[in-house]
Amino acid sequence: VNVTGDSSINLDSSTSAYGIYTDGELVLNASKKLDICLENNKSGITSKDVTISGAGDVTITGHDDGIISSGDLNFSGSGDVTITVDGYGTYNYGDVTISGSGNVNITSKNYDGIYTFRDVKISGSGKVDIYGERYGVMLRGDEKAVYLNGNGSPITLHAGEGNKAVFNNKTEESPVAGTNFSKYNVTGDPATASVVYTLKTLGDVDGNGSVNAADLTKLLRHVAKIELLDNTACADMNGDGNIDAADVTLLTRQLAG
């Protein structure tokens, strides 16, 4: 099934049916909005491989599961994807890859945001927010993990109170890996209910998202040992592992333009 074109589509299943069901591959590459609203206990999309690659927003709401895929699930478009369901946000036997510039927001009110037997790979520039009342991301299988290599907005993985943001039921661990972890500020822990990964901005010493004179002041106070920084990752301007006068010089030059 290929969905293309520039028309909005609304699939309102008030009977016991699926929004979209196919035994083959589903490609959503439309430039306008696709709404799937389910009133009964069926999934929004059931397919083998699912690719959402268009510029149009995709919204799935309902009582059961958002997307069930026996293959891979790929979010690679520039449109936003919003899944808000009572069941699993996505239930997948293949990899889940988020690589587009659009925002991806998945909410499971009762189960897991993403449930997969393979890996979750996040490398896009859009905002990613995955919530599951039980687990944000449930991984099935040994050596499976959430791999982060994002280059844009924050990545938030979270669960209900007292549960885990990421969990592998085979290893009883919360595995998160990344080739560019040095790029991230990390708030929280995947073994707890919430973890947020935000890209570091070199020179953003106070961590407020912008680089200005306040950052230079904090850096100067740290170097003078008046007030030490809790996190120095964004203050090491030359990347030599030391916070010293050389970093002050570089930040001063950056602010001067």
Backbone as numpy.savetxt, mean C-alpha at the origin, in Angstrom:
# Nx Ny Nz CAx CAy CAz Cx Cy Cz
-12.11 -11.34 -20.45 -12.96 -10.15 -20.45 -12.08 -8.92 -20.45
-12.31 -8.02 -21.42 -11.58 -6.76 -21.53 -12.56 -5.62 -21.38
-12.34 -4.76 -20.40 -13.19 -3.59 -20.21 -12.37 -2.36 -20.56
-12.74 -1.68 -21.67 -12.02 -0.50 -22.13 -13.02 0.61 -22.42
-12.52 1.72 -22.97 -13.43 2.79 -23.38 -13.53 3.89 -22.34
-14.41 4.86 -22.64 -14.50 6.05 -21.80 -15.90 6.23 -21.19
-16.66 5.13 -21.08 -17.98 5.20 -20.47 -17.93 4.69 -19.03
-18.72 5.32 -18.17 -18.85 4.84 -16.81 -19.71 3.59 -16.79
-19.39 2.63 -15.91 -20.14 1.38 -15.80 -20.57 1.19 -14.36
-21.83 0.86 -14.15 -22.34 0.58 -12.81 -22.96 -0.81 -12.82
-22.38 -1.73 -12.03 -22.91 -3.08 -11.90 -23.53 -3.21 -10.52
-24.83 -3.23 -10.45 -25.54 -3.29 -9.17 -26.22 -4.64 -9.07
-25.60 -5.56 -8.32 -26.13 -6.92 -8.23 -26.98 -7.06 -6.99
-28.28 -6.92 -7.14 -29.20 -7.06 -6.02 -29.70 -8.49 -5.90
-29.27 -9.35 -6.82 -29.60 -10.77 -6.73 -28.34 -11.54 -6.35
-28.46 -12.84 -6.17 -27.31 -13.65 -5.75 -26.40 -13.93 -6.94
-25.74 -12.89 -7.43 -24.86 -13.02 -8.59 -23.55 -12.29 -8.33
-22.58 -12.55 -9.19 -21.28 -11.89 -9.11 -21.35 -10.58 -9.89
-20.48 -9.64 -9.50 -20.36 -8.44 -10.31 -19.79 -8.79 -11.68
-18.61 -9.43 -11.70 -17.99 -9.94 -12.92 -17.45 -11.33 -12.61
-17.78 -12.32 -13.45 -17.30 -13.69 -13.27 -16.73 -14.18 -14.59
-15.48 -14.65 -14.56 -14.89 -15.23 -15.75 -13.89 -16.30 -15.36
-13.79 -17.36 -16.17 -12.80 -18.41 -15.95 -11.45 -18.04 -16.56
-11.41 -16.95 -17.29 -10.17 -16.53 -17.94 -9.55 -15.32 -17.27
-9.00 -14.43 -18.08 -8.33 -13.24 -17.57 -9.27 -12.04 -17.67
-9.20 -11.19 -16.65 -10.00 -9.96 -16.64 -9.05 -8.77 -16.68
-9.26 -7.87 -17.64 -8.47 -6.65 -17.75 -9.41 -5.46 -17.69
-9.22 -4.61 -16.70 -9.99 -3.37 -16.58 -9.07 -2.22 -16.98
-9.31 -1.69 -18.17 -8.43 -0.65 -18.71 -9.25 0.53 -19.21
-10.31 0.82 -18.49 -11.20 1.91 -18.90 -10.72 3.25 -18.37
-11.15 4.31 -19.04 -10.74 5.66 -18.62 -11.80 6.33 -17.75
-12.95 5.69 -17.59 -13.99 6.23 -16.73 -14.28 5.25 -15.60
-15.18 5.62 -14.73 -15.39 4.90 -13.47 -16.14 3.59 -13.65
-15.75 2.59 -12.85 -16.45 1.32 -12.77 -16.90 1.12 -11.33
-18.19 1.01 -11.10 -18.75 0.76 -9.77 -19.37 -0.64 -9.75
-18.99 -1.43 -8.73 -19.62 -2.73 -8.52 -20.20 -2.72 -7.12
-21.51 -2.77 -7.03 -22.21 -2.73 -5.74 -22.96 -4.05 -5.56
-22.65 -4.76 -4.49 -23.23 -6.08 -4.26 -24.09 -6.07 -3.00
-25.30 -6.51 -3.13 -26.21 -6.54 -1.98 -26.28 -7.92 -1.34
-25.84 -8.96 -2.06 -25.92 -10.32 -1.52 -24.53 -10.93 -1.40
-24.48 -12.20 -1.00 -23.21 -12.82 -0.64 -22.47 -13.39 -1.84
-22.01 -12.51 -2.72 -21.17 -12.91 -3.83 -20.03 -11.90 -3.97
-18.98 -12.31 -4.70 -17.83 -11.42 -4.83 -18.04 -10.38 -5.92
-17.33 -9.27 -5.80 -17.39 -8.25 -6.83 -16.79 -8.75 -8.12
-15.60 -9.38 -8.05 -14.92 -9.93 -9.22 -14.41 -11.32 -8.88
-14.69 -12.29 -9.73 -14.11 -13.63 -9.62 -13.51 -13.97 -10.97
-12.19 -14.24 -10.98 -11.51 -14.46 -12.25 -10.22 -15.22 -12.01
-9.51 -15.52 -13.08 -8.18 -16.09 -12.96 -7.22 -14.94 -12.69
-6.54 -14.43 -13.71 -5.70 -13.25 -13.52 -6.56 -12.00 -13.63
-6.28 -11.02 -12.77 -7.01 -9.75 -12.80 -6.00 -8.62 -12.91
-6.19 -7.75 -13.91 -5.33 -6.58 -14.09 -6.20 -5.34 -14.13
-5.94 -4.41 -13.23 -6.64 -3.12 -13.22 -5.62 -2.07 -13.63
-5.71 -1.64 -14.88 -4.63 -0.83 -15.46 -5.09 0.50 -16.04
-6.34 0.83 -15.92 -6.83 2.03 -16.57 -6.71 3.30 -15.75
-7.18 4.39 -16.34 -7.18 5.69 -15.67 -8.47 5.92 -14.89
-9.47 5.08 -15.14 -10.73 5.21 -14.43 -10.68 4.62 -13.04
-11.44 5.22 -12.12 -11.51 4.70 -10.76 -12.37 3.43 -10.74
-12.02 2.52 -9.85 -12.78 1.27 -9.67 -13.21 1.20 -8.21
-14.51 1.01 -7.98 -15.05 0.92 -6.63 -15.85 -0.36 -6.49
-15.54 -1.14 -5.44 -16.28 -2.38 -5.16 -16.78 -2.30 -3.72
-18.09 -2.44 -3.54 -18.67 -2.46 -2.21 -19.62 -3.64 -2.11
-19.73 -4.23 -0.93 -20.66 -5.34 -0.79 -20.49 -6.12 0.49
-21.26 -7.20 0.59 -21.33 -7.98 1.81 -20.30 -9.11 1.86
-19.79 -9.53 0.72 -18.86 -10.66 0.75 -17.47 -10.21 0.31
-16.83 -10.90 -0.62 -15.44 -10.63 -0.98 -15.34 -9.64 -2.14
-14.27 -8.83 -2.12 -14.08 -7.86 -3.18 -13.62 -8.49 -4.48
-12.42 -9.11 -4.46 -11.86 -9.76 -5.66 -11.35 -11.13 -5.27
-11.81 -12.17 -5.97 -11.27 -13.52 -5.82 -10.53 -13.86 -7.10
-9.25 -14.19 -6.97 -8.44 -14.47 -8.15 -7.67 -15.78 -7.95
-7.81 -16.69 -8.92 -7.04 -17.94 -8.87 -5.64 -17.76 -9.46
-5.39 -16.58 -10.01 -4.07 -16.27 -10.56 -3.49 -15.04 -9.88
-2.87 -14.17 -10.67 -2.24 -12.96 -10.15 -3.22 -11.79 -10.18
-3.03 -10.88 -9.24 -3.83 -9.65 -9.17 -2.88 -8.47 -9.30
-3.12 -7.62 -10.32 -2.23 -6.50 -10.59 -3.00 -5.19 -10.59
-2.55 -4.26 -9.73 -3.05 -2.89 -9.75 -1.96 -2.04 -10.39
-2.13 -1.66 -11.64 -1.08 -0.94 -12.34 -1.58 0.34 -13.01
-2.78 0.75 -12.70 -3.36 1.91 -13.36 -3.12 3.22 -12.64
-3.60 4.29 -13.26 -3.51 5.62 -12.65 -4.80 6.01 -11.94
-5.85 5.23 -12.12 -7.09 5.47 -11.41 -7.04 4.90 -10.00
-7.89 5.41 -9.13 -7.94 4.92 -7.75 -8.80 3.67 -7.68
-8.39 2.73 -6.81 -9.16 1.51 -6.56 -9.59 1.51 -5.11
-10.89 1.38 -4.87 -11.43 1.36 -3.51 -12.29 0.12 -3.34
-11.92 -0.72 -2.39 -12.68 -1.94 -2.09 -13.10 -1.89 -0.64
-14.40 -1.92 -0.39 -14.92 -1.89 0.98 -15.97 -2.98 1.10
-15.62 -4.06 1.79 -16.50 -5.22 1.84 -16.52 -5.82 3.24
-17.51 -6.69 3.48 -17.58 -7.40 4.76 -16.65 -8.59 4.77
-16.45 -9.23 3.63 -15.60 -10.42 3.54 -14.14 -10.04 3.29
-13.42 -10.89 2.57 -12.03 -10.60 2.23 -11.97 -9.46 1.22
-11.03 -8.54 1.44 -10.84 -7.49 0.44 -10.43 -8.10 -0.88
-9.37 -8.92 -0.85 -8.98 -9.74 -2.00 -8.55 -11.10 -1.48
-8.87 -12.14 -2.24 -8.49 -13.52 -1.90 -7.81 -14.09 -3.12
-6.49 -14.34 -3.02 -5.70 -14.62 -4.22 -4.81 -15.84 -4.05
-4.69 -16.61 -5.14 -3.77 -17.74 -5.16 -2.43 -17.36 -5.81
-2.37 -16.20 -6.44 -1.14 -15.74 -7.07 -0.59 -14.52 -6.36
0.37 -13.85 -7.00 0.96 -12.64 -6.45 -0.02 -11.47 -6.52
0.08 -10.58 -5.55 -0.64 -9.32 -5.58 0.38 -8.21 -5.79
0.26 -7.48 -6.91 1.24 -6.45 -7.25 0.54 -5.10 -7.36
1.06 -4.13 -6.64 0.54 -2.76 -6.71 1.66 -1.88 -7.25
1.55 -1.48 -8.52 2.65 -0.79 -9.18 2.24 0.49 -9.89
0.98 0.89 -9.79 0.51 2.05 -10.52 0.66 3.35 -9.75
0.18 4.42 -10.35 0.22 5.74 -9.72 -1.08 6.07 -9.00
-2.10 5.25 -9.19 -3.37 5.48 -8.50 -3.32 5.00 -7.06
-4.22 5.53 -6.25 -4.32 5.11 -4.86 -5.07 3.79 -4.77
-4.66 2.93 -3.84 -5.33 1.65 -3.61 -5.75 1.59 -2.15
-7.05 1.51 -1.93 -7.60 1.46 -0.58 -8.48 0.23 -0.46
-8.06 -0.71 0.39 -8.79 -1.97 0.57 -9.19 -2.10 2.03
-10.48 -2.33 2.28 -10.98 -2.47 3.64 -11.85 -3.71 3.75
-11.48 -4.60 4.68 -12.31 -5.74 5.03 -12.84 -5.53 6.44
-14.14 -5.48 6.57 -14.73 -5.18 7.87 -14.66 -6.36 8.84
-14.51 -7.59 8.31 -14.54 -8.76 9.18 -13.34 -9.69 9.05
-12.65 -9.67 7.90 -11.59 -10.64 7.68 -10.27 -9.94 7.36
-9.64 -10.31 6.25 -8.32 -9.79 5.90 -8.42 -8.84 4.71
-7.62 -7.77 4.75 -7.58 -6.87 3.61 -7.10 -7.58 2.36
-5.96 -8.28 2.47 -5.43 -9.11 1.39 -5.12 -10.48 1.97
-5.64 -11.52 1.35 -5.35 -12.91 1.72 -4.75 -13.57 0.49
-3.50 -14.03 0.59 -2.85 -14.58 -0.60 -1.94 -15.74 -0.25
-1.81 -16.66 -1.20 -0.90 -17.79 -1.06 0.48 -17.47 -1.62
0.66 -16.29 -2.15 1.95 -15.90 -2.72 2.43 -14.61 -2.05
3.13 -13.76 -2.81 3.71 -12.54 -2.26 2.85 -11.33 -2.57
3.05 -10.28 -1.78 2.47 -8.96 -2.05 3.64 -8.03 -2.39
3.55 -7.37 -3.55 4.65 -6.51 -4.01 4.11 -5.10 -4.25
4.62 -4.14 -3.50 4.15 -2.76 -3.59 5.27 -1.88 -4.10
5.11 -1.33 -5.30 6.18 -0.53 -5.89 5.65 0.72 -6.59
4.40 1.05 -6.39 3.82 2.19 -7.09 4.07 3.52 -6.40
3.53 4.57 -7.00 3.71 5.91 -6.44 2.44 6.42 -5.77
1.35 5.66 -5.85 0.11 6.08 -5.21 0.06 5.69 -3.75
-0.89 6.25 -3.05 -1.11 5.93 -1.64 -1.73 4.54 -1.53
-1.22 3.75 -0.60 -1.73 2.39 -0.39 -2.20 2.27 1.05
-3.45 1.87 1.24 -4.00 1.69 2.58 -4.75 0.37 2.60
-4.22 -0.60 3.35 -4.81 -1.93 3.42 -5.24 -2.20 4.86
-6.55 -2.43 5.05 -7.07 -2.71 6.39 -7.88 -3.99 6.40
-7.61 -4.83 7.39 -8.43 -6.01 7.63 -8.70 -6.11 9.12
-9.93 -6.37 9.48 -10.26 -6.47 10.90 -9.43 -7.55 11.58
-9.18 -8.66 10.86 -8.36 -9.74 11.43 -6.87 -9.48 11.17
-6.49 -9.40 9.90 -5.12 -9.05 9.51 -5.18 -8.10 8.33
-4.26 -7.14 8.30 -4.18 -6.29 7.13 -3.82 -7.12 5.91
-2.73 -7.92 6.03 -2.29 -8.83 4.98 -2.06 -10.20 5.59
-2.74 -11.21 5.08 -2.54 -12.60 5.49 -1.79 -13.33 4.39
-0.62 -13.89 4.73 0.20 -14.62 3.78 0.12 -16.11 4.08
-0.06 -16.92 3.04 -0.09 -18.36 3.20 1.12 -18.95 2.47
1.89 -19.76 3.13 3.02 -20.40 2.48 4.35 -19.95 3.03
5.31 -20.87 3.06 6.65 -20.56 3.56 7.33 -19.53 2.67
8.15 -18.70 3.31 8.98 -17.70 2.63 8.17 -16.70 1.82
6.93 -16.48 2.19 6.12 -15.46 1.53 6.21 -14.17 2.34
6.17 -13.03 1.65 6.38 -11.76 2.35 5.70 -10.62 1.60
5.62 -9.49 2.28 5.24 -8.23 1.65 6.54 -7.53 1.26
6.70 -7.25 -0.04 7.91 -6.60 -0.54 7.58 -5.15 -0.88
8.33 -4.24 -0.28 8.10 -2.82 -0.48 9.23 -2.20 -1.29
8.87 -1.48 -2.32 9.83 -0.71 -3.09 9.12 0.51 -3.67
8.23 1.08 -2.85 7.43 2.20 -3.32 8.25 3.46 -3.54
7.69 4.36 -4.32 8.41 5.60 -4.61 7.47 6.79 -4.59
6.51 6.73 -3.68 5.56 7.83 -3.65 4.93 8.04 -2.30
3.64 7.88 -2.23 2.86 8.21 -1.04 2.99 7.13 0.03
2.47 7.41 1.23 2.60 6.45 2.33 1.94 5.10 2.03
2.51 4.06 2.60 1.96 2.71 2.55 1.53 2.35 3.96
0.23 2.14 4.16 -0.30 1.85 5.49 -0.92 0.46 5.50
-0.45 -0.39 6.41 -0.99 -1.73 6.59 -1.48 -1.82 8.02
-2.77 -2.11 8.21 -3.26 -2.14 9.58 -4.43 -3.10 9.75
-4.68 -3.42 11.04 -5.68 -4.42 11.38 -6.49 -3.93 12.57
-7.45 -4.76 12.98 -8.24 -4.43 14.15 -7.40 -4.43 15.41
-7.92 -3.84 16.44 -7.19 -3.69 17.70 -6.74 -5.05 18.23
-5.45 -5.15 18.57 -4.90 -6.38 19.10 -4.48 -7.39 18.06
-4.73 -7.12 16.78 -4.34 -8.03 15.71 -3.07 -7.54 15.01
-2.67 -8.21 13.94 -1.40 -7.90 13.29 -1.62 -7.31 11.90
-0.78 -6.33 11.59 -0.85 -5.71 10.27 -0.50 -6.70 9.17
0.52 -7.54 9.43 0.96 -8.56 8.47 1.18 -9.86 9.24
0.71 -10.97 8.66 0.84 -12.25 9.37 0.97 -13.38 8.37
1.92 -14.29 8.62 2.07 -15.50 7.83 1.67 -16.68 8.71
0.60 -17.36 8.35 0.09 -18.40 9.24 0.90 -19.69 9.16
1.87 -19.75 8.24 2.76 -20.91 8.17 3.96 -20.74 9.11
4.53 -19.56 9.10 5.74 -19.31 9.89 5.44 -18.60 11.20
4.19 -18.16 11.37 3.79 -17.40 12.57 4.61 -16.11 12.70
4.97 -15.51 11.57 5.78 -14.29 11.57 5.05 -13.17 10.85
5.66 -11.98 10.88 5.12 -10.81 10.16 6.18 -10.32 9.19
6.39 -11.03 8.07 7.52 -10.75 7.19 7.26 -9.59 6.22
8.08 -8.57 6.33 8.07 -7.46 5.39 9.50 -7.23 4.95
9.73 -7.14 3.65 11.07 -6.94 3.11 11.03 -5.82 2.09
12.22 -5.32 1.73 12.24 -4.27 0.72 13.64 -3.98 0.24
13.77 -3.70 -1.05 15.08 -3.40 -1.60 15.50 -1.98 -1.29
14.56 -1.14 -0.92 14.88 0.26 -0.65 14.41 0.69 0.74
14.59 -0.20 1.75 14.12 0.15 3.08 14.80 1.40 3.62
16.00 1.69 3.14 16.68 2.89 3.61 15.92 4.16 3.21
14.98 4.03 2.26 14.20 5.19 1.81 13.03 5.50 2.73
12.72 4.60 3.66 11.48 4.73 4.42 11.68 5.21 5.85
10.77 6.06 6.28 10.53 6.24 7.70 9.44 5.25 8.07
9.63 4.52 9.17 8.68 3.49 9.56 8.06 3.84 10.90
6.74 3.89 10.92 6.00 4.11 12.15 5.23 2.85 12.49
5.46 2.30 13.66 4.78 1.07 14.05 5.56 -0.16 13.61
4.91 -1.32 13.69 5.55 -2.59 13.42 4.53 -3.53 12.78
4.92 -4.30 11.75 3.95 -5.20 11.11 3.43 -6.29 12.03
4.14 -6.56 13.12 3.67 -7.56 14.08 2.61 -6.99 15.02
2.39 -5.68 14.95 1.34 -5.04 15.73 0.19 -4.67 14.80
-0.74 -3.91 15.32 -1.95 -3.64 14.54 -1.75 -2.64 13.42
-0.65 -1.90 13.41 -0.50 -0.87 12.38 0.96 -0.58 12.09
1.25 -0.41 10.81 2.59 0.04 10.40 2.42 0.95 9.19
3.16 2.05 9.18 3.09 3.03 8.09 4.51 3.25 7.56
4.67 3.14 6.24 5.95 3.38 5.58 5.83 4.65 4.76
6.66 5.65 5.06 6.67 6.89 4.28 8.08 7.15 3.78
8.16 7.65 2.57 9.47 7.92 1.99 10.19 9.04 2.74
11.46 8.84 2.98 12.26 9.88 3.61 12.58 10.98 2.59
12.60 12.19 3.06 13.05 13.32 2.25 14.33 13.83 2.86
15.42 13.69 2.14 16.72 14.12 2.67 16.67 15.60 3.01
17.05 15.94 4.21 17.00 17.32 4.67 15.78 17.62 5.52
14.78 16.73 5.47 13.58 16.90 6.30 13.89 16.39 7.70
14.69 17.14 8.42 15.23 16.70 9.71 14.14 16.53 10.76
13.13 17.39 10.73 12.07 17.30 11.74 10.92 16.39 11.30
11.00 15.85 10.07 10.03 14.86 9.62 8.64 15.37 9.35
8.49 16.65 9.05 7.14 17.20 8.82 6.76 17.23 7.34
7.61 16.67 6.48 7.27 16.58 5.06 7.83 17.69 4.20
8.46 18.71 4.79 9.04 19.79 4.00 10.44 20.10 4.52
11.24 20.70 3.67 12.61 21.06 4.04 12.71 22.58 4.08
13.02 23.11 5.25 13.09 24.57 5.42 14.07 24.94 6.52
14.04 26.20 6.93 14.99 26.70 7.92 14.88 26.00 9.26
13.68 25.53 9.60 13.50 24.81 10.86 14.35 23.55 10.90
14.51 22.90 9.74 15.34 21.70 9.68 16.81 22.04 9.89
17.23 23.15 9.32 18.62 23.58 9.51 18.88 23.89 10.98
17.95 24.53 11.63 18.10 24.84 13.05 18.25 23.57 13.88
17.41 22.58 13.60 17.50 21.32 14.34 18.83 20.61 14.07
19.28 20.66 12.83 20.56 20.04 12.49 21.71 20.73 13.22
21.69 22.05 13.25 22.73 22.81 13.95 22.75 22.47 15.45
21.58 22.37 16.04 21.49 22.06 17.47 22.00 20.64 17.76
21.76 19.74 16.81 22.26 18.37 16.98 23.79 18.34 16.90
24.33 18.99 15.89 25.78 19.00 15.71 26.47 19.67 16.90
25.83 20.71 17.46 26.39 21.40 18.62 26.11 20.67 19.93
25.40 19.51 19.83 25.06 18.70 21.00 24.18 19.45 22.01
23.37 20.36 21.49 22.42 21.08 22.34 21.13 20.28 22.49
20.67 19.73 21.37 19.46 18.91 21.36 19.61 17.83 20.30
19.81 16.58 20.73 20.09 15.50 19.81 18.82 15.02 19.11
18.96 14.65 17.85 17.84 14.14 17.07 17.54 12.70 17.44
16.26 12.36 17.47 15.86 10.97 17.71 16.13 10.11 16.48
15.92 10.69 15.29 16.12 9.98 14.04 17.00 10.84 13.13
18.16 10.33 12.78 19.12 11.13 12.00 19.16 10.74 10.52
18.26 9.83 10.08 18.34 9.32 8.72 18.25 10.42 7.67
17.41 11.44 7.91 17.23 12.50 6.93 18.20 13.65 7.12
19.05 13.53 8.14 20.02 14.59 8.41 21.40 14.27 7.84
21.60 13.03 7.44 22.90 12.62 6.89 22.94 12.98 5.41
23.19 14.24 5.13 23.08 14.77 3.78 24.05 14.15 2.79
25.23 13.78 3.24 26.22 13.20 2.31 26.30 11.68 2.41
25.47 11.09 3.29 25.38 9.64 3.36 26.60 8.94 3.88
27.42 9.63 4.67 28.64 8.99 5.16 28.46 8.33 6.53
27.24 8.38 7.06 26.98 7.76 8.35 27.23 8.66 9.54
27.73 9.85 9.32 28.01 10.81 10.39 27.14 12.05 10.22
26.77 12.65 11.34 26.04 13.92 11.30 26.98 14.98 11.82
27.47 15.83 10.92 28.50 16.78 11.31 28.39 18.06 10.47
29.44 18.88 10.53 29.44 20.18 9.86 29.27 20.05 8.35
29.74 18.95 7.77 29.60 18.76 6.32 28.12 18.68 5.93
27.31 18.05 6.79 25.88 17.96 6.51 25.21 19.33 6.66
25.68 20.11 7.62 25.16 21.48 7.79 25.43 22.29 6.53
26.62 22.16 5.99 26.99 22.90 4.77 26.09 22.51 3.60
25.88 21.20 3.43 25.07 20.74 2.31 23.62 21.18 2.44
23.06 21.12 3.65 21.68 21.54 3.84 21.55 23.04 3.64
22.53 23.80 4.07 22.53 25.25 3.87 22.51 25.58 2.39
23.32 24.88 1.61 23.37 25.08 0.16 22.03 24.71 -0.49
21.44 23.61 -0.02 20.15 23.17 -0.58 19.06 24.23 -0.35
19.06 24.80 0.84 18.05 25.81 1.16 18.29 27.11 0.38
19.56 27.38 0.11 19.90 28.59 -0.63 19.57 28.45 -2.11
19.31 27.25 -2.54 18.96 27.01 -3.93 20.16 26.92 -4.84
